[in-house]
PDB file of C-alpha atoms and ligand atoms in Angstrom:
ATOM      1  CA  MET A 104      -0.100  -0.053  -0.185  1.00 97.00           C
ATOM      2  CA  LEU A 105       1.227   3.428  -0.875  1.00 98.00           C
ATOM      3  CA  GLU A 106       0.383   6.269   1.712  1.00 98.00           C
ATOM      4  CA  VAL A 107       0.950   9.761   0.934  1.00 98.00           C
ATOM      5  CA  GLU A 108       0.310  11.986   3.956  1.00 98.00           C
ATOM      6  CA  ASN A 109       0.053  15.545   4.068  1.00 98.00           C
ATOM      7  CA  ILE A 110       2.944  16.328   1.834  1.00 98.00           C
ATOM      8  CA  HIS A 111       4.025  19.982   0.952  1.00 98.00           C
ATOM      9  CA  SER A 112       6.219  20.489  -2.022  1.00 98.00           C
ATOM     10  CA  TYR A 113       7.799  23.770  -3.566  1.00 98.00           C
ATOM     11  CA  TYR A 114       9.545  24.931  -6.405  1.00 98.00           C
ATOM     12  CA  GLY A 115      11.689  27.246  -4.767  1.00 97.00           C
ATOM     13  CA  GLY A 116       9.040  29.918  -3.293  1.00 97.00           C
ATOM     14  CA  ALA A 117       6.033  28.438  -5.124  1.00 98.00           C
ATOM     15  CA  HIS A 118       4.122  26.096  -2.670  1.00 98.00           C
ATOM     16  CA  VAL A 119       2.761  23.486  -5.226  1.00 98.00           C
ATOM     17  CA  LEU A 120       1.537  20.761  -3.039  1.00 98.00           C
ATOM     18  CA  GLN A 121      -0.349  22.137  -0.055  1.00 98.00           C
ATOM     19  CA  GLY A 122      -1.130  19.082   2.174  1.00 98.00           C
ATOM     20  CA  ILE A 123      -1.890  16.217  -0.315  1.00 98.00           C
ATOM     21  CA  SER A 124      -2.865  13.064   1.485  1.00 98.00           C
ATOM     22  CA  MET A 125      -4.003   9.906  -0.825  1.00 98.00           C
ATOM     23  CA  LYS A 126      -3.394   6.168  -0.641  1.00 98.00           C
ATOM     24  CA  VAL A 127      -3.339   3.291  -3.266  1.00 98.00           C
ATOM     25  CA  PRO A 128      -4.116   0.158  -1.430  1.00 98.00           C
ATOM     26  CA  ASP A 129      -2.925  -3.501  -2.819  1.00 97.00           C
ATOM     27  CA  GLY A 130      -4.856  -4.513  -5.773  1.00 96.00           C
ATOM     28  CA  ARG A 131      -6.721  -1.251  -6.314  1.00 98.00           C
ATOM     29  CA  VAL A 132      -6.805   1.424  -9.110  1.00 98.00           C
ATOM     30  CA  VAL A 133      -6.728   4.928  -8.037  1.00 98.00           C
ATOM     31  CA  ALA A 134      -7.170   7.647 -10.151  1.00 98.00           C
ATOM     32  CA  MET A 135      -6.200  11.236  -9.542  1.00 98.00           C
ATOM     33  CA  LEU A 136      -7.854  13.899 -11.963  1.00 98.00           C
ATOM     34  CA  GLY A 137      -7.188  17.750 -12.247  1.00 98.00           C
ATOM     35  CA  ARG A 138      -6.845  20.208 -14.893  1.00 97.00           C
ATOM     36  CA  ASN A 139      -3.513  21.465 -16.228  1.00 97.00           C
ATOM     37  CA  GLY A 140      -1.093  22.865 -13.806  1.00 98.00           C
ATOM     38  CA  MET A 141      -2.936  21.482 -10.738  1.00 98.00           C
ATOM     39  CA  GLY A 142       0.060  19.527  -9.160  1.00 98.00           C
ATOM     40  CA  LYS A 143      -0.370  15.991 -10.674  1.00 98.00           C
ATOM     41  CA  THR A 144       3.099  15.939 -12.157  1.00 98.00           C
ATOM     42  CA  SER A 145       4.588  17.344  -9.131  1.00 98.00           C
ATOM     43  CA  LEU A 146       2.868  14.722  -6.695  1.00 98.00           C
ATOM     44  CA  ILE A 147       4.106  12.189  -8.930  1.00 98.00           C
ATOM     45  CA  ARG A 148       7.581  13.191  -8.724  1.00 98.00           C
ATOM     46  CA  SER A 149       7.437  13.876  -5.087  1.00 98.00           C
ATOM     47  CA  ILE A 150       6.307  10.008  -4.544  1.00 98.00           C
ATOM     48  CA  MET A 151       9.362   9.126  -6.724  1.00 98.00           C
ATOM     49  CA  GLY A 152      12.003  11.296  -5.142  1.00 98.00           C
ATOM     50  CA  MET A 153      12.479  13.324  -8.200  1.00 98.00           C
ATOM     51  CA  THR A 154      13.728  16.661  -7.787  1.00 97.00           C
ATOM     52  CA  PRO A 155      12.351  19.319  -8.253  1.00 98.00           C
ATOM     53  CA  PRO A 156      10.077  19.834  -6.498  1.00 98.00           C
ATOM     54  CA  GLU A 157      11.414  19.696  -2.845  1.00 98.00           C
ATOM     55  CA  VAL A 158       9.102  17.959  -0.390  1.00 98.00           C
ATOM     56  CA  ARG A 159       9.432  20.114   2.868  1.00 98.00           C
ATOM     57  CA  ALA A 160       6.831  18.059   4.918  1.00 98.00           C
ATOM     58  CA  GLY A 161       4.805  15.118   5.169  1.00 98.00           C
ATOM     59  CA  SER A 162       5.083  11.513   4.537  1.00 98.00           C
ATOM     60  CA  VAL A 163       5.303   8.870   1.612  1.00 98.00           C
ATOM     61  CA  ARG A 164       5.194   5.549   2.910  1.00 98.00           C
ATOM     62  CA  TYR A 165       5.283   2.114   0.848  1.00 98.00           C
ATOM     63  CA  ASN A 166       4.196  -1.081   2.635  1.00 98.00           C
ATOM     64  CA  GLY A 167       4.887   1.035   5.747  1.00 98.00           C
ATOM     65  CA  GLU A 168       8.337   2.131   4.884  1.00 98.00           C
ATOM     66  CA  GLU A 169       9.093   5.975   4.584  1.00 98.00           C
ATOM     67  CA  LEU A 170      10.381   6.745   1.062  1.00 98.00           C
ATOM     68  CA  LEU A 171      10.906  10.514   1.753  1.00 97.00           C
ATOM     69  CA  GLY A 172      14.450  11.876   1.101  1.00 96.00           C
ATOM     70  CA  ARG A 173      15.381   8.522  -0.527  1.00 98.00           C
ATOM     71  CA  PRO A 174      16.686   8.390  -3.990  1.00 98.00           C
ATOM     72  CA  SER A 175      14.613   7.593  -7.273  1.00 97.00           C
ATOM     73  CA  PHE A 176      16.483   4.298  -8.104  1.00 96.00           C
ATOM     74  CA  TYR A 177      15.898   3.097  -4.498  1.00 97.00           C
ATOM     75  CA  ILE A 178      12.087   3.880  -4.397  1.00 98.00           C
ATOM     76  CA  ALA A 179      11.969   2.167  -8.069  1.00 96.00           C
ATOM     77  CA  SER A 180      13.729  -0.977  -6.465  1.00 95.00           C
ATOM     78  CA  LYS A 181      11.064  -1.069  -4.007  1.00 96.00           C
ATOM     79  CA  GLY A 182       8.388  -1.923  -6.778  1.00 96.00           C
ATOM     80  CA  LEU A 183       7.129   1.346  -7.947  1.00 97.00           C
ATOM     81  CA  GLY A 184       7.281   1.629 -11.554  1.00 97.00           C
ATOM     82  CA  LEU A 185       6.659   5.020 -13.685  1.00 97.00           C
ATOM     83  CA  VAL A 186       5.258   5.908 -17.152  1.00 98.00           C
ATOM     84  CA  PRO A 187       6.234   9.341 -17.021  1.00 97.00           C
ATOM     85  CA  GLN A 188       4.257  12.408 -18.774  1.00 97.00           C
ATOM     86  CA  GLY A 189       5.473  12.526 -22.413  1.00 94.00           C
ATOM     87  CA  ARG A 190       6.567   8.787 -22.608  1.00 92.00           C
ATOM     88  CA  ARG A 191      10.196   9.458 -22.435  1.00 94.00           C
ATOM     89  CA  ILE A 192      11.138   6.318 -24.536  1.00 96.00           C
ATOM     90  CA  PHE A 193      14.711   6.273 -26.397  1.00 96.00           C
ATOM     91  CA  PRO A 194      14.375   7.294 -29.844  1.00 97.00           C
ATOM     92  CA  SER A 195      17.285   5.731 -31.235  1.00 97.00           C
ATOM     93  CA  LEU A 196      16.639   2.195 -29.706  1.00 98.00           C
ATOM     94  CA  THR A 197      14.542  -0.439 -30.957  1.00 98.00           C
ATOM     95  CA  VAL A 198      11.235  -1.604 -29.471  1.00 98.00           C
ATOM     96  CA  VAL A 199      12.983  -4.576 -28.076  1.00 98.00           C
ATOM     97  CA  GLU A 200      15.888  -2.448 -26.969  1.00 98.00           C
ATOM     98  CA  ASN A 201      13.580  -0.108 -25.039  1.00 98.00           C
ATOM     99  CA  LEU A 202      11.973  -3.000 -23.293  1.00 97.00           C
ATOM    100  CA  MET A 203      15.104  -4.894 -22.404  1.00 97.00           C
ATOM    101  CA  ILE A 204      16.939  -1.837 -20.977  1.00 95.00           C
ATOM    102  CA  ALA A 205      14.019  -1.590 -18.261  1.00 93.00           C
ATOM    103  CA  ALA A 206      13.993  -5.451 -17.506  1.00 93.00           C
ATOM    104  CA  ARG A 207      14.433  -6.315 -14.067  1.00 90.00           C
ATOM    105  CA  GLU A 208      13.405  -9.197 -11.701  1.00 85.00           C
ATOM    106  CA  GLY A 209      11.108  -6.810  -9.788  1.00 80.00           C
ATOM    107  CA  GLN A 210       8.765  -7.726  -7.073  1.00 69.00           C
ATOM    108  CA  ALA A 211       6.147  -9.155  -9.319  1.00 55.00           C
ATOM    109  CA  LYS A 212       3.627  -8.934  -6.303  1.00 54.00           C
ATOM    110  CA  GLY A 213       0.097  -8.338  -7.504  1.00 51.00           C
ATOM    111  CA  ASN A 214       0.644  -9.669 -10.869  1.00 55.00           C
ATOM    112  CA  ASN A 215      -0.726 -12.924  -9.817  1.00 63.00           C
ATOM    113  CA  GLY A 216       3.024 -13.990  -9.108  1.00 68.00           C
ATOM    114  CA  ALA A 217       3.890 -14.210 -12.750  1.00 84.00           C
ATOM    115  CA  LYS A 218       6.933 -12.108 -14.059  1.00 93.00           C
ATOM    116  CA  TRP A 219       6.759  -9.688 -17.096  1.00 96.00           C
ATOM    117  CA  ASP A 220       9.090 -10.581 -20.027  1.00 95.00           C
ATOM    118  CA  LEU A 221       9.041  -9.606 -23.923  1.00 96.00           C
ATOM    119  CA  ASN A 222       6.370 -12.619 -24.617  1.00 96.00           C
ATOM    120  CA  ARG A 223       4.014 -11.542 -21.881  1.00 96.00           C
ATOM    121  CA  VAL A 224       4.078  -7.670 -23.170  1.00 97.00           C
ATOM    122  CA  PHE A 225       3.579  -8.612 -26.481  1.00 97.00           C
ATOM    123  CA  GLU A 226       0.610 -10.638 -25.735  1.00 96.00           C
ATOM    124  CA  LEU A 227      -0.822  -7.495 -24.259  1.00 96.00           C
ATOM    125  CA  PHE A 228       0.311  -5.093 -26.932  1.00 96.00           C
ATOM    126  CA  PRO A 229       0.461  -7.305 -30.243  1.00 96.00           C
ATOM    127  CA  ALA A 230       1.046  -3.779 -31.909  1.00 95.00           C
ATOM    128  CA  LEU A 231       4.293  -3.578 -30.603  1.00 97.00           C
ATOM    129  CA  GLU A 232       5.549  -7.131 -31.590  1.00 97.00           C
ATOM    130  CA  ARG A 233       4.761  -6.106 -35.123  1.00 97.00           C
ATOM    131  CA  ARG A 234       7.288  -3.127 -34.685  1.00 97.00           C
ATOM    132  CA  ARG A 235       9.818  -4.857 -32.445  1.00 97.00           C
ATOM    133  CA  LYS A 236      12.795  -3.913 -34.828  1.00 98.00           C
ATOM    134  CA  ASN A 237      11.457  -0.372 -35.248  1.00 98.00           C
ATOM    135  CA  ARG A 238      13.088   2.673 -33.565  1.00 98.00           C
ATOM    136  CA  GLY A 239      11.432   4.313 -30.852  1.00 97.00           C
ATOM    137  CA  ASN A 240      11.270   7.778 -32.966  1.00 96.00           C
ATOM    138  CA  GLN A 241       9.715   5.460 -35.703  1.00 97.00           C
ATOM    139  CA  LEU A 242       6.570   4.740 -33.815  1.00 97.00           C
ATOM    140  CA  SER A 243       3.436   6.468 -33.649  1.00 95.00           C
ATOM    141  CA  GLY A 244       2.394   8.288 -30.501  1.00 93.00           C
ATOM    142  CA  GLY A 245      -0.127   5.305 -29.592  1.00 93.00           C
ATOM    143  CA  GLU A 246       2.501   2.861 -30.112  1.00 96.00           C
ATOM    144  CA  GLN A 247       4.974   5.284 -27.926  1.00 96.00           C
ATOM    145  CA  GLN A 248       2.586   4.979 -25.249  1.00 96.00           C
ATOM    146  CA  MET A 249       2.284   1.481 -24.984  1.00 96.00           C
ATOM    147  CA  LEU A 250       5.805   1.242 -25.281  1.00 97.00           C
ATOM    148  CA  ALA A 251       6.255   3.349 -22.339  1.00 97.00           C
ATOM    149  CA  ILE A 252       3.756   1.253 -20.440  1.00 97.00           C
ATOM    150  CA  ALA A 253       5.413  -2.076 -21.492  1.00 97.00           C
ATOM    151  CA  ARG A 254       8.610  -0.504 -20.420  1.00 97.00           C
ATOM    152  CA  ALA A 255       7.513   0.498 -17.096  1.00 97.00           C
ATOM    153  CA  LEU A 256       5.855  -3.578 -16.890  1.00 97.00           C
ATOM    154  CA  MET A 257       9.339  -5.098 -17.728  1.00 97.00           C
ATOM    155  CA  SER A 258      10.747  -3.743 -14.529  1.00 96.00           C
ATOM    156  CA  ASN A 259       7.926  -6.010 -12.694  1.00 96.00           C
ATOM    157  CA  PRO A 260       6.569  -3.159 -10.526  1.00 97.00           C
ATOM    158  CA  SER A 261       4.094  -4.034  -7.659  1.00 96.00           C
ATOM    159  CA  LEU A 262       2.612  -0.445  -8.137  1.00 98.00           C
ATOM    160  CA  LEU A 263       2.333   1.059 -11.736  1.00 98.00           C
ATOM    161  CA  ILE A 264       1.968   4.988 -11.595  1.00 98.00           C
ATOM    162  CA  MET A 265       0.977   6.686 -14.903  1.00 98.00           C
ATOM    163  CA  ASP A 266       1.333  10.230 -15.664  1.00 98.00           C
ATOM    164  CA  GLU A 267      -1.402  11.203 -18.269  1.00 98.00           C
ATOM    165  CA  PRO A 268      -1.009   8.176 -20.606  1.00 97.00           C
ATOM    166  CA  SER A 269      -4.009   9.140 -22.884  1.00 97.00           C
ATOM    167  CA  GLU A 270      -2.399  12.362 -23.577  1.00 96.00           C
ATOM    168  CA  GLY A 271      -2.397  13.262 -27.159  1.00 93.00           C
ATOM    169  CA  LEU A 272      -4.050   9.685 -28.185  1.00 95.00           C
ATOM    170  CA  ALA A 273      -7.085  10.061 -30.712  1.00 94.00           C
ATOM    171  CA  PRO A 274     -10.237   8.692 -29.241  1.00 96.00           C
ATOM    172  CA  VAL A 275      -9.717   5.235 -30.621  1.00 95.00           C
ATOM    173  CA  LEU A 276      -6.488   4.725 -29.168  1.00 95.00           C
ATOM    174  CA  VAL A 277      -7.899   5.968 -25.689  1.00 96.00           C
ATOM    175  CA  GLN A 278     -10.448   3.165 -25.863  1.00 97.00           C
ATOM    176  CA  GLN A 279      -7.451   0.763 -26.682  1.00 96.00           C
ATOM    177  CA  LEU A 280      -5.618   1.980 -23.645  1.00 97.00           C
ATOM    178  CA  ARG A 281      -8.529   1.688 -21.460  1.00 98.00           C
ATOM    179  CA  ASP A 282      -8.955  -1.984 -22.481  1.00 97.00           C
ATOM    180  CA  GLN A 283      -5.323  -2.673 -21.704  1.00 97.00           C
ATOM    181  CA  LEU A 284      -5.538  -1.003 -18.353  1.00 98.00           C
ATOM    182  CA  ILE A 285      -8.532  -2.924 -17.456  1.00 98.00           C
ATOM    183  CA  VAL A 286      -6.758  -6.290 -18.415  1.00 97.00           C
ATOM    184  CA  LEU A 287      -3.893  -5.116 -15.968  1.00 97.00           C
ATOM    185  CA  LYS A 288      -6.491  -4.489 -13.375  1.00 97.00           C
ATOM    186  CA  GLN A 289      -7.968  -7.772 -13.747  1.00 97.00           C
ATOM    187  CA  GLN A 290      -4.357  -9.306 -13.253  1.00 95.00           C
ATOM    188  CA  GLY A 291      -4.535  -7.846  -9.927  1.00 96.00           C
ATOM    189  CA  LEU A 292      -2.067  -4.920 -10.232  1.00 97.00           C
ATOM    190  CA  SER A 293      -2.084  -1.881  -8.431  1.00 98.00           C
ATOM    191  CA  MET A 294      -2.261   1.367 -10.177  1.00 98.00           C
ATOM    192  CA  PHE A 295      -2.057   5.026  -9.654  1.00 98.00           C
ATOM    193  CA  LEU A 296      -3.490   6.933 -12.741  1.00 98.00           C
ATOM    194  CA  VAL A 297      -2.871  10.517 -13.189  1.00 98.00           C
ATOM    195  CA  GLU A 298      -5.320  11.736 -15.865  1.00 97.00           C
ATOM    196  CA  GLN A 299      -7.074  14.762 -17.446  1.00 97.00           C
ATOM    197  CA  ASN A 300      -9.173  12.184 -19.384  1.00 97.00           C
ATOM    198  CA  PHE A 301     -12.481  12.059 -17.157  1.00 97.00           C
ATOM    199  CA  GLY A 302     -13.949   9.024 -19.173  1.00 97.00           C
ATOM    200  CA  LEU A 303     -10.644   7.021 -19.034  1.00 98.00           C
ATOM    201  CA  ALA A 304     -10.240   7.356 -15.350  1.00 98.00           C
ATOM    202  CA  MET A 305     -14.013   6.602 -14.418  1.00 98.00           C
ATOM    203  CA  ALA A 306     -13.806   3.507 -16.517  1.00 98.00           C
ATOM    204  CA  VAL A 307     -10.404   1.878 -14.787  1.00 98.00           C
ATOM    205  CA  ALA A 308     -10.255   3.360 -11.230  1.00 98.00           C
ATOM    206  CA  ASP A 309     -11.919   2.035  -8.021  1.00 98.00           C
ATOM    207  CA  ASP A 310     -11.241   5.279  -6.287  1.00 98.00           C
ATOM    208  CA  VAL A 311     -11.010   8.681  -7.672  1.00 98.00           C
ATOM    209  CA  TYR A 312      -9.247  11.844  -6.190  1.00 98.00           C
ATOM    210  CA  ILE A 313      -9.610  15.438  -7.555  1.00 98.00           C
ATOM    211  CA  ILE A 314      -6.464  17.898  -7.092  1.00 98.00           C
ATOM    212  CA  GLU A 315      -7.189  21.462  -7.512  1.00 98.00           C
ATOM    213  CA  LYS A 316      -4.121  23.972  -6.866  1.00 98.00           C
ATOM    214  CA  GLY A 317      -2.146  21.487  -4.976  1.00 98.00           C
ATOM    215  CA  GLN A 318      -4.938  20.344  -2.627  1.00 98.00           C
ATOM    216  CA  VAL A 319      -7.123  17.389  -2.973  1.00 98.00           C
ATOM    217  CA  VAL A 320     -10.953  18.723  -2.824  1.00 98.00           C
ATOM    218  CA  TYR A 321     -12.763  15.500  -3.822  1.00 98.00           C
ATOM    219  CA  GLU A 322     -12.253  11.840  -2.762  1.00 98.00           C
ATOM    220  CA  GLY A 323     -14.864   8.866  -3.556  1.00 98.00           C
ATOM    221  CA  THR A 324     -15.879   6.254  -5.880  1.00 98.00           C
ATOM    222  CA  PRO A 325     -16.505   6.591  -9.600  1.00 98.00           C
ATOM    223  CA  ALA A 326     -20.215   6.163  -9.121  1.00 97.00           C
ATOM    224  CA  ASP A 327     -20.441   8.867  -6.266  1.00 97.00           C
ATOM    225  CA  LEU A 328     -18.449  11.177  -8.420  1.00 98.00           C
ATOM    226  CA  ASN A 329     -21.080  10.745 -11.045  1.00 96.00           C
ATOM    227  CA  ALA A 330     -23.793  11.518  -8.961  1.00 97.00           C
ATOM    228  CA  ARG A 331     -22.078  14.836  -8.136  1.00 97.00           C
ATOM    229  CA  PRO A 332     -22.396  17.023 -11.355  1.00 96.00           C
ATOM    230  CA  GLU A 333     -21.422  20.459  -9.407  1.00 97.00           C
ATOM    231  CA  ILE A 334     -18.173  18.925  -8.594  1.00 97.00           C
ATOM    232  CA  LYS A 335     -17.573  17.533 -12.140  1.00 97.00           C
ATOM    233  CA  LYS A 336     -18.168  21.171 -13.438  1.00 97.00           C
ATOM    234  CA  ARG A 337     -16.608  23.009 -10.699  1.00 97.00           C
ATOM    235  CA  TYR A 338     -13.162  21.139 -10.952  1.00 97.00           C
ATOM    236  CA  LEU A 339     -13.084  19.202 -13.991  1.00 96.00           C
ATOM    237  CA  GLY A 340     -15.245  21.344 -16.478  1.00 92.00           C
ATOM    238  CA  VAL A 341     -17.299  18.107 -17.604  1.00 90.00           C
TER     239      VAL A 341
HETATM  240  N1  ATP B  31      10.150  22.796 -12.532  1.00 57.19           N
HETATM  241  C1  ATP B  31       9.413  23.712 -12.243  1.00 57.19           C
HETATM  242  N2  ATP B  31       9.783  24.727 -11.986  1.00 57.19           N
HETATM  243  C2  ATP B  31       8.728  25.905 -11.238  1.00 57.19           C
HETATM  244  N3  ATP B  31       7.379  25.761 -11.268  1.00 57.19           N
HETATM  245  C3  ATP B  31       7.031  24.415 -11.896  1.00 57.19           C
HETATM  246  C4  ATP B  31       7.870  23.601 -12.307  1.00 57.19           C
HETATM  247  N4  ATP B  31       7.202  22.455 -12.856  1.00 57.19           N
HETATM  248  C5  ATP B  31       5.835  22.695 -12.642  1.00 57.19           C
HETATM  249  N5  ATP B  31       5.786  24.116 -11.900  1.00 57.19           N
HETATM  250  C6  ATP B  31       4.497  24.638 -11.494  1.00 57.19           C
HETATM  251  O1  ATP B  31       3.935  23.891 -10.450  1.00 57.19           O
HETATM  252  C7  ATP B  31       2.387  23.691 -10.724  1.00 57.19           C
HETATM  253  C8  ATP B  31       2.055  22.160 -10.950  1.00 57.19           C
HETATM  254  O2  ATP B  31       2.556  21.741 -12.056  1.00 57.19           O
HETATM  255  P1  ATP B  31       2.516  20.182 -12.497  1.00 57.19           P
HETATM  256  O3  ATP B  31       3.117  19.894 -13.650  1.00 57.19           O
HETATM  257  O4  ATP B  31       2.595  19.533 -11.271  1.00 57.19           O
HETATM  258  O5  ATP B  31       0.811  20.347 -12.956  1.00 57.19           O
HETATM  259  P2  ATP B  31       0.070  19.006 -13.706  1.00 57.19           P
HETATM  260  O6  ATP B  31      -1.053  18.930 -12.784  1.00 57.19           O
HETATM  261  O7  ATP B  31       0.978  18.018 -13.834  1.00 57.19           O
HETATM  262  O8  ATP B  31      -0.095  20.019 -15.085  1.00 57.19           O
HETATM  263  P3  ATP B  31      -0.310  19.045 -16.554  1.00 57.19           P
HETATM  264  O9  ATP B  31      -1.755  18.630 -16.657  1.00 57.19           O
HETATM  265  O10 ATP B  31      -0.170  20.260 -17.558  1.00 57.19           O
HETATM  266  O11 ATP B  31       0.913  18.229 -17.009  1.00 57.19           O
HETATM  267  C9  ATP B  31       2.219  24.713 -12.061  1.00 57.19           C
HETATM  268  O12 ATP B  31       1.905  26.095 -11.409  1.00 57.19           O
HETATM  269  C10 ATP B  31       3.364  24.793 -12.611  1.00 57.19           C
HETATM  270  O13 ATP B  31       3.567  25.806 -13.214  1.00 57.19           O
HETATM  271 MG1   MG B  32       1.800  17.065 -15.598  1.00 57.19          MG
END
């Protein structure tokens, strides 16, 4: 279980996370919705030990262990796998090379114990197998996003953290992404999904948070949020 408690993060004097608390229990999918610039990436970076921003107060615990102040590689080694905003795949490496560079034994907890390897990621993303010898910069946006997720899976994370995976994807590709995330959910993988795409988050998540100007302004289930049109309109514009 990931537990973020009352964290305060800063870029210099700018106080961007103002007491955020949230949790991802094992086996659950949690979504954080929020518009541009509300602090979603800053929250992920704070969890992953990436600076900036600087976390000046609060706590980030994973399976009871305090992660604040630990370096990113250590946090990743504890089973937190990241799909960063903008994908960040290696443009000059092939699909297979991008995947193999990330391969690790990992924790495999929550994946029904089964490890991820090339065969298993190609089963989930058949389009990637057809492109296995192509370089990163030869892939479409949708293929790059699949590769970014596949690469994170190759590290065998026990918690998959994704920063706006639907960004820049055509609606048909967002639907495909939704189906792939649902497969991962059914396999028991814990996920933290940061999104602006309301439909995607609602289709995949067990719990939903909304972040507004560095604060959590809503927490509930998708069904509960659907029954709150004033919240959706005020914070998400949907
Ligand atoms: N490196 C930085 N230096 C200074 N301020 C930053 C930096 N990165 C982000 N910010 C500011 O922090 C606030 C939160 O940004 P953040 O990137 O976390 O938002 P976000 O919710 O991820 O937005 P988006 O949906 O556009 O990705 C914004 O006001 C942003 O301008
Ligand atoms: Mg962001």
